[in-house]
Short mmCIF file of C-alpha atoms and ligand atoms in Angstrom, two decimals:
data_model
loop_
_atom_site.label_atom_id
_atom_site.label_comp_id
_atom_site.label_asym_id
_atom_site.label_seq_id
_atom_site.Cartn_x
_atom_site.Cartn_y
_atom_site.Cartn_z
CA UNK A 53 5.59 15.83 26.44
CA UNK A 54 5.41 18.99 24.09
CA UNK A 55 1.86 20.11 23.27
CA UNK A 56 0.73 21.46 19.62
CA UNK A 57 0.59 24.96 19.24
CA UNK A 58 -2.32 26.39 19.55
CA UNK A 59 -5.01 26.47 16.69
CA UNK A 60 -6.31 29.65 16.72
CA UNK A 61 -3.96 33.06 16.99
CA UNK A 62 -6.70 35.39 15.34
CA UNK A 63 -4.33 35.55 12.40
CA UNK A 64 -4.37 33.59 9.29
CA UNK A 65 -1.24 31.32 8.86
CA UNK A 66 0.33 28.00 8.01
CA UNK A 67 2.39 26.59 10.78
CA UNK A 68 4.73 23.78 10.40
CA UNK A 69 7.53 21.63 12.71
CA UNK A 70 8.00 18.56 14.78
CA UNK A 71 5.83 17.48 17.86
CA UNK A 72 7.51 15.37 20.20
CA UNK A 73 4.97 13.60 22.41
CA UNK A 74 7.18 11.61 24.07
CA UNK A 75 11.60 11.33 23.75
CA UNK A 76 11.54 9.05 21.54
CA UNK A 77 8.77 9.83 19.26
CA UNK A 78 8.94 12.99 17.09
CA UNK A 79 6.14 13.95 13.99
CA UNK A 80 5.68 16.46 12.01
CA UNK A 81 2.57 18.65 12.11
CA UNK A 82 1.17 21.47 10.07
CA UNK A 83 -1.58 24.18 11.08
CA UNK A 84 -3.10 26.41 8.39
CA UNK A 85 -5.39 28.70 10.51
CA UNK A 86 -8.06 30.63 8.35
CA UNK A 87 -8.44 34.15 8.95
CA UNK A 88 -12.12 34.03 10.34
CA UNK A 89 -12.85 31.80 13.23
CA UNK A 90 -14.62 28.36 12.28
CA UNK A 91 -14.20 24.75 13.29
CA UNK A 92 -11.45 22.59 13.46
CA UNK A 93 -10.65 19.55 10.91
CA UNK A 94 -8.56 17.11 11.94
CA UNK A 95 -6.46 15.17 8.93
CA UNK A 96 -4.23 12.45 9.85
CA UNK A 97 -2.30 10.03 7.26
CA UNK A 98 0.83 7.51 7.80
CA UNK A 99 -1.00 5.32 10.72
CA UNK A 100 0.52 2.43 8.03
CA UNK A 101 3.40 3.96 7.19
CA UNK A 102 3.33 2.17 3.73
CA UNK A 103 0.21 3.87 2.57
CA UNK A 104 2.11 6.69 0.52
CA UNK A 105 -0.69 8.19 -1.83
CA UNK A 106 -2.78 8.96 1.59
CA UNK A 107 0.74 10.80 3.12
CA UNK A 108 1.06 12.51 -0.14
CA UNK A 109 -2.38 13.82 -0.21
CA UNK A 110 -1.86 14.87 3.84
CA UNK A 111 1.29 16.86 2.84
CA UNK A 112 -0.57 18.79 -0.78
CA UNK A 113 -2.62 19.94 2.22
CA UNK A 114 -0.28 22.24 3.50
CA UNK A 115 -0.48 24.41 0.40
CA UNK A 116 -3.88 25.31 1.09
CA UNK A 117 -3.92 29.41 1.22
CA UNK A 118 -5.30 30.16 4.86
CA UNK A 119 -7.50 33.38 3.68
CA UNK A 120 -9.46 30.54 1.33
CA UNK A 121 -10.77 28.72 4.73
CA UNK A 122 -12.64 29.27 7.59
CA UNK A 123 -11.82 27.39 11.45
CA UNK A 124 -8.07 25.62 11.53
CA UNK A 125 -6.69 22.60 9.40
CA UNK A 126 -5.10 20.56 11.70
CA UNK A 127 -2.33 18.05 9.58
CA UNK A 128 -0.67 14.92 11.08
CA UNK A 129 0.68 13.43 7.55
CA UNK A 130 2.82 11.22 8.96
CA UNK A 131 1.94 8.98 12.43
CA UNK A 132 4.21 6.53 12.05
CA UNK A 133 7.46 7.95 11.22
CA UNK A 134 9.30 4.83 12.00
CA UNK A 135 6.97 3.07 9.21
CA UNK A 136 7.14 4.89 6.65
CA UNK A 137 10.92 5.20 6.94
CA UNK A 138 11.62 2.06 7.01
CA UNK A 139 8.21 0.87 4.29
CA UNK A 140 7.05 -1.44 6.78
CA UNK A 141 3.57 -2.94 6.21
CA UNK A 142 0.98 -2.58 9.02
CA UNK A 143 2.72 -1.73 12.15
CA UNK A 144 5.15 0.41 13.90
CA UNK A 145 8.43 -0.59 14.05
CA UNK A 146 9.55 0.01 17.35
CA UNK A 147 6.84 -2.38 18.46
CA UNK A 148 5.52 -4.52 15.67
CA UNK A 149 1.83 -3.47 16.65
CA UNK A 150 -0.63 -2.41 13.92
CA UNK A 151 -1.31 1.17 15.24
CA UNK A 152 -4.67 1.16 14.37
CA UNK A 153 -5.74 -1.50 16.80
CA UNK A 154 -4.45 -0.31 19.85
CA UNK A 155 -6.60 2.75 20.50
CA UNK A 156 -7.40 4.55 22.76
CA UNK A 157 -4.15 3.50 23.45
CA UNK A 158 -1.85 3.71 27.05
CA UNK A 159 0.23 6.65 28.42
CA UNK A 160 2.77 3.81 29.90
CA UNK A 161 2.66 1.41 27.19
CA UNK A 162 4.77 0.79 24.05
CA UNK A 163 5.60 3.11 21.56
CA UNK A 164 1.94 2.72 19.35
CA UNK A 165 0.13 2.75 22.76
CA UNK A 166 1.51 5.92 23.53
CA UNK A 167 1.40 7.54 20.66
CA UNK A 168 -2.55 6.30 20.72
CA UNK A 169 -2.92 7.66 23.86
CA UNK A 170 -1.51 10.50 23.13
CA UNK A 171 -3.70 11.19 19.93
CA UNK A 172 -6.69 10.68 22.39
CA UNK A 173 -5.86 12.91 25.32
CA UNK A 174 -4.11 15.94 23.44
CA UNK A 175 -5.26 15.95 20.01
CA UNK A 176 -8.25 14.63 19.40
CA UNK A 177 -10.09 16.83 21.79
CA UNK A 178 -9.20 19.51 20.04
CA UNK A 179 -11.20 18.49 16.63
CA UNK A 180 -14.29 18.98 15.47
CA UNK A 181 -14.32 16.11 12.67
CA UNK A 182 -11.74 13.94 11.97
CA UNK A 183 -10.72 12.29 8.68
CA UNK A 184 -7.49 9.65 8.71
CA UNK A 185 -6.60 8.79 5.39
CA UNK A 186 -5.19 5.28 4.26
CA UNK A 187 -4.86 3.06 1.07
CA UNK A 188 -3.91 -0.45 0.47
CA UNK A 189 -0.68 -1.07 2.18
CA UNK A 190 2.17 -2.72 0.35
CA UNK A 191 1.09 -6.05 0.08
CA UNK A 192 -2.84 -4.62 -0.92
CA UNK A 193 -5.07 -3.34 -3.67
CA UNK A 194 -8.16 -2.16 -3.89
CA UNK A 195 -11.05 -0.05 -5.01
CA UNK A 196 -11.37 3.60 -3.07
CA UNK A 197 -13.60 3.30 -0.48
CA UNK A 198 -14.22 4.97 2.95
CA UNK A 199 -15.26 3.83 6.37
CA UNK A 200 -17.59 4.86 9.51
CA UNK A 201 -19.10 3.73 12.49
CA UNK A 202 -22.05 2.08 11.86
CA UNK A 203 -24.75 4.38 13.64
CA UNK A 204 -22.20 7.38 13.46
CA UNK A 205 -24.97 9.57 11.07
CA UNK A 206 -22.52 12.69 11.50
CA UNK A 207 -19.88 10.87 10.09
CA UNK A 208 -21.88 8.63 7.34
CA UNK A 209 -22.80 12.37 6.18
CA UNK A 210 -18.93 13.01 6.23
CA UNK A 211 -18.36 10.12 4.35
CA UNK A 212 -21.11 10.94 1.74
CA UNK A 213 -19.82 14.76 1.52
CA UNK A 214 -16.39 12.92 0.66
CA UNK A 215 -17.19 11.24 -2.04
CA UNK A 216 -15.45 8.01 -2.69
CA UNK A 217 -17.68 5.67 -4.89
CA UNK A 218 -18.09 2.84 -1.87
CA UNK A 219 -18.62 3.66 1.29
CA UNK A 220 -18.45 0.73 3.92
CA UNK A 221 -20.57 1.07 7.30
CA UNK A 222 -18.43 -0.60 9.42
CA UNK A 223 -17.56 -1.90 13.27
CA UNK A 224 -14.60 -2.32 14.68
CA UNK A 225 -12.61 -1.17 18.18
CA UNK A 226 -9.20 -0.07 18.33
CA UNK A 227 -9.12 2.07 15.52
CA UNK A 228 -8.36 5.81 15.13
CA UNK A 229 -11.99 6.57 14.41
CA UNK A 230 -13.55 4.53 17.08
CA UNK A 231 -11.49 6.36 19.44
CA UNK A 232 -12.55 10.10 18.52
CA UNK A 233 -16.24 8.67 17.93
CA UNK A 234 -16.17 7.63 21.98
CA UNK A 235 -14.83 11.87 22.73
CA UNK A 236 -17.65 13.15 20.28
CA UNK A 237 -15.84 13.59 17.70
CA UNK A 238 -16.97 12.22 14.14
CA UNK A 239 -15.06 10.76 11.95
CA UNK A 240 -14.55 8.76 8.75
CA UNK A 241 -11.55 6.46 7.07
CA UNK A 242 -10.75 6.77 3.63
CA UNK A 243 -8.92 4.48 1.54
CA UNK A 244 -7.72 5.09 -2.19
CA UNK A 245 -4.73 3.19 -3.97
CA UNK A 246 -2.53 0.19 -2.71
CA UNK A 247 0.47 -1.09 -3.29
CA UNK A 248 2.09 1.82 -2.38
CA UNK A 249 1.50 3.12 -5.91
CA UNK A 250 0.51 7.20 -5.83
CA UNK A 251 -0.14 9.70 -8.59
CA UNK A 252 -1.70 12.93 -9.22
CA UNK A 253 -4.97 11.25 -9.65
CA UNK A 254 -4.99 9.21 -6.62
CA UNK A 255 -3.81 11.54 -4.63
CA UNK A 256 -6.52 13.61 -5.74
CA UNK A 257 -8.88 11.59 -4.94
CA UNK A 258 -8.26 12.23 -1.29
CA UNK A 259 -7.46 16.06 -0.85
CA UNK A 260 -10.88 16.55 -3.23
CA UNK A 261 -12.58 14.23 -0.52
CA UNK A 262 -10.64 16.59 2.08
CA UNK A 263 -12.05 19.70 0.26
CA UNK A 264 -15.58 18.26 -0.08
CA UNK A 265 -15.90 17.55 3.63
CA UNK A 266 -14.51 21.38 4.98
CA UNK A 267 -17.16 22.64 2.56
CA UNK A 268 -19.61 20.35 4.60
CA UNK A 269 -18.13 21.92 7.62
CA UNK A 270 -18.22 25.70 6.45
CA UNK A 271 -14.82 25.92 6.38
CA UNK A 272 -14.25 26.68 2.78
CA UNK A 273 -16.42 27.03 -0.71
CA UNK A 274 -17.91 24.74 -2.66
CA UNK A 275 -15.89 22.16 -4.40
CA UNK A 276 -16.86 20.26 -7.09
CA UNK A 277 -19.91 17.66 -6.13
CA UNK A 278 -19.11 13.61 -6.17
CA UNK A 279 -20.56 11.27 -8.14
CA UNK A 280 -23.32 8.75 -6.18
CA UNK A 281 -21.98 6.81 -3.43
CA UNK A 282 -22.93 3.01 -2.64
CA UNK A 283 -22.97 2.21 0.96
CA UNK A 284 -22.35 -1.63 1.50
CA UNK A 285 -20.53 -3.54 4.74
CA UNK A 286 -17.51 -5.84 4.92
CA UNK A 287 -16.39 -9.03 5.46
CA UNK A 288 -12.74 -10.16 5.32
CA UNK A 289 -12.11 -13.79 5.48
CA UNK A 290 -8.14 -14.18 6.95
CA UNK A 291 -6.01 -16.70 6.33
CA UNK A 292 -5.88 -19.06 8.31
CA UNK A 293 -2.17 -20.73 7.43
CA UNK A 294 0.85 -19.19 6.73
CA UNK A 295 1.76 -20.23 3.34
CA UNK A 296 1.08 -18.70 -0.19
CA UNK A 297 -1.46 -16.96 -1.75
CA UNK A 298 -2.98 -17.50 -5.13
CA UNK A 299 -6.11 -15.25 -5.02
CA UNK A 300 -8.88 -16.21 -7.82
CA UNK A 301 -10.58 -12.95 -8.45
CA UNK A 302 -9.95 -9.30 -9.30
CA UNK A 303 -11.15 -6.09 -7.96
CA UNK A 304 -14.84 -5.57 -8.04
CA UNK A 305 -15.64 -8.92 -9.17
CA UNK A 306 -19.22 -10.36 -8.12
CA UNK A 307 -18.75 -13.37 -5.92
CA UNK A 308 -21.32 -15.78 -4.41
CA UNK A 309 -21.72 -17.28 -1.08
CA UNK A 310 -19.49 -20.36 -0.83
CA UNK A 311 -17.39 -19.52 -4.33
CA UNK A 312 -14.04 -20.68 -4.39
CA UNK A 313 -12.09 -17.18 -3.99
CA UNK A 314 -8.70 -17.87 -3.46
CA UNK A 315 -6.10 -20.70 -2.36
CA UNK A 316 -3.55 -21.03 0.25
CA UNK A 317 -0.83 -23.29 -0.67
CA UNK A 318 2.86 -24.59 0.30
CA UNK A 319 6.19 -24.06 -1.40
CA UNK A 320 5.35 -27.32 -3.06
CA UNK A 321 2.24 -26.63 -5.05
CA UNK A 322 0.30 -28.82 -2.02
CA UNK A 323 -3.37 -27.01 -1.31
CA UNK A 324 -3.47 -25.94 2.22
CA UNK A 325 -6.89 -24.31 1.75
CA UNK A 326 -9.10 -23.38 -0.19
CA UNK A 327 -10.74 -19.81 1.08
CA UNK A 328 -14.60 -19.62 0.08
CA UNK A 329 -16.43 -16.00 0.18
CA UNK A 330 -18.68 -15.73 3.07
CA UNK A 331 -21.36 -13.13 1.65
CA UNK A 332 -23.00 -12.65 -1.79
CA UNK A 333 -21.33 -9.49 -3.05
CA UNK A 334 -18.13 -8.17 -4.64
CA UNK A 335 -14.28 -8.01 -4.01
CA UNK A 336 -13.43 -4.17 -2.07
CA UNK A 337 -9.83 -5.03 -1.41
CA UNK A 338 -7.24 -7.85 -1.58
CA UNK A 339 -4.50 -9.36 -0.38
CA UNK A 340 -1.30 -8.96 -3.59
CA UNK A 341 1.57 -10.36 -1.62
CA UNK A 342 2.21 -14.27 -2.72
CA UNK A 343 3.54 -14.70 0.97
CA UNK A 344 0.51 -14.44 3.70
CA UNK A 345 0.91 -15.61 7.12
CA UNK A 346 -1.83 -17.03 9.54
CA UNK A 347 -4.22 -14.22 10.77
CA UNK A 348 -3.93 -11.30 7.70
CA UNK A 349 -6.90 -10.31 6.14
CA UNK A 350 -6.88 -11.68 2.18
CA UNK A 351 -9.79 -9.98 1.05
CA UNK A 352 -12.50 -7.95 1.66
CA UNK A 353 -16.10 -8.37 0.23
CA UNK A 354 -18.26 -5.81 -0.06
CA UNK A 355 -22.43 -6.26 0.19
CA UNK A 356 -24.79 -3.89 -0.90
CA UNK A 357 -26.95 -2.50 2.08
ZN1 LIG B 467 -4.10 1.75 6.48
#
């Protein structure tokens, strides 16, 4: 296994090359150490290798001038490499596994267990705060929106100080976040465009979010304040059939407990099921693909806490 370089010199710089964790896994990385000492932010992006606005926004960040900021940017744009080369929606290649359910991961295991494992035993300990950026993948839309672990307050504040108009308290085990939460460190998910649609704007939306929080952190000035945040948690009703997928509503529609949200049907028109929302609230994310298969998430409703 080769290690990162280290994060702090004493001189200001931007560092870039490949890690290679393991033989057959190789990513690239990028350092931008400030030129006074401060604390070290952790950006990952490309756990769905799909998720292109959230890699873009990860590689804009390697512009940032190292005299503006204080502490070390640490920059993993791109975890899956095998993903995003081949645009494959949820999960690694090599293994088929959805990388962000597998944390903390297993030095011995397949290819997204080891790279989990390796995340948690030589990179994550080295971070202060941690932010892993996402979007819809291919087959989703949605409205931008950020995660953390319920009870986390370090990382609700992180998720406030980045500034994405919903932000969803959330649970869940297996995922990047959940992983650095259990080695102290705090950390947040943020989610903007789907689809695999990016732009200027959307991408944006994340680096601002980036900016926002190393402001929070001390590590750089002030940056331009967000507009009110709701906080709200999630439900995501899956599918329960493979089949199609005729979804009834549209982003940030109100739905009501037991409303007819969406349909599964066959190739012949035939109703497999009909999928009913489970909360009073509106629609975060949803499923775009007309092919779904038993198990995916079709859509996410939000309710107001
Ligand atoms: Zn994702």
């Amino acid at each position: 296994m080769t290690a990162l370089s280290i994060l702090r010199t004493g001189e200001p710089r931007i560092e870039q090359g490949f890690v290679r964790p393991h033989p057959d896994l190789e990513l690239p990385f990028g350092i931008i150490e400030g030129a006074q000492d401060g604390p070290c932010l952790l950006v990952t992006a490309g756990v769905h290798g799909s998720e292109f606005c959230s890699i873009e926004a990860a590689l804009r960040l390697f512009k940032l001038p190292p005299e503006e900021i204080r502490g070390t940017l640490l920059v993993l744009p791109i975890l899956n490499v095998q993903g995003f080369r081949k645009r494959s929606i949820y999960v690694v290649p090599e293994d088929n596994k959805n990388l962000n359910r597998v944390f903390p991961g297993h030095a011995a295991g397949t290819v997204s267990k080891r790279l989990a494992a390796w995340l948690v035993e030589s990179v994550f300990p080295l971070a202060d705060a941690y932010l892993d950026l996402h979007g819809g993948d291919l087959n989703e839309e949605l409205m931008p929106f950020s995660i953390f672990t319920r009870g986390d307050e370090r990382a609700e504040a992180m998720a406030r100080a980045f500034g994405l108009p919903i932000i969803v308290s959330g649970r869940g085990t297996g995922r990047t976040i959940s992983a650095a939460a259990e080695l102290g460190v705090p950390g947040i998910i943020a989610e903007v465009s789907g689809n695999g649609l990016w732009n200027d704007e959307s991408v944006a939306m994340l680096t601002a979010g980036v900016h926002r929080v190393m402001h929070m952190l001390g590590m750089r000035g002030p940056a331009p304040e967000p507009a009110a945040s709701s906080l709200v948690t999630m439900t995501v009703p899956s599918s329960p059939v493979q089949g199609l997928w005729y979804p009834r509503c549209r982003l940030g529609d109100k739905v009501a407990t037991g409303q007819s949200i969406g349909e599964i049907r066959d190739v012949f028109g035939n109703l497999l099921c009909t999928i009913t929302s489970p909360e009073d609230g509106f629609v975060l994310y949803q499923m775009t693909s007309l092919s779904v298969n038993e198990g995916e998430a079709l859509i996410g409703i939000a309710t107001a806490l």
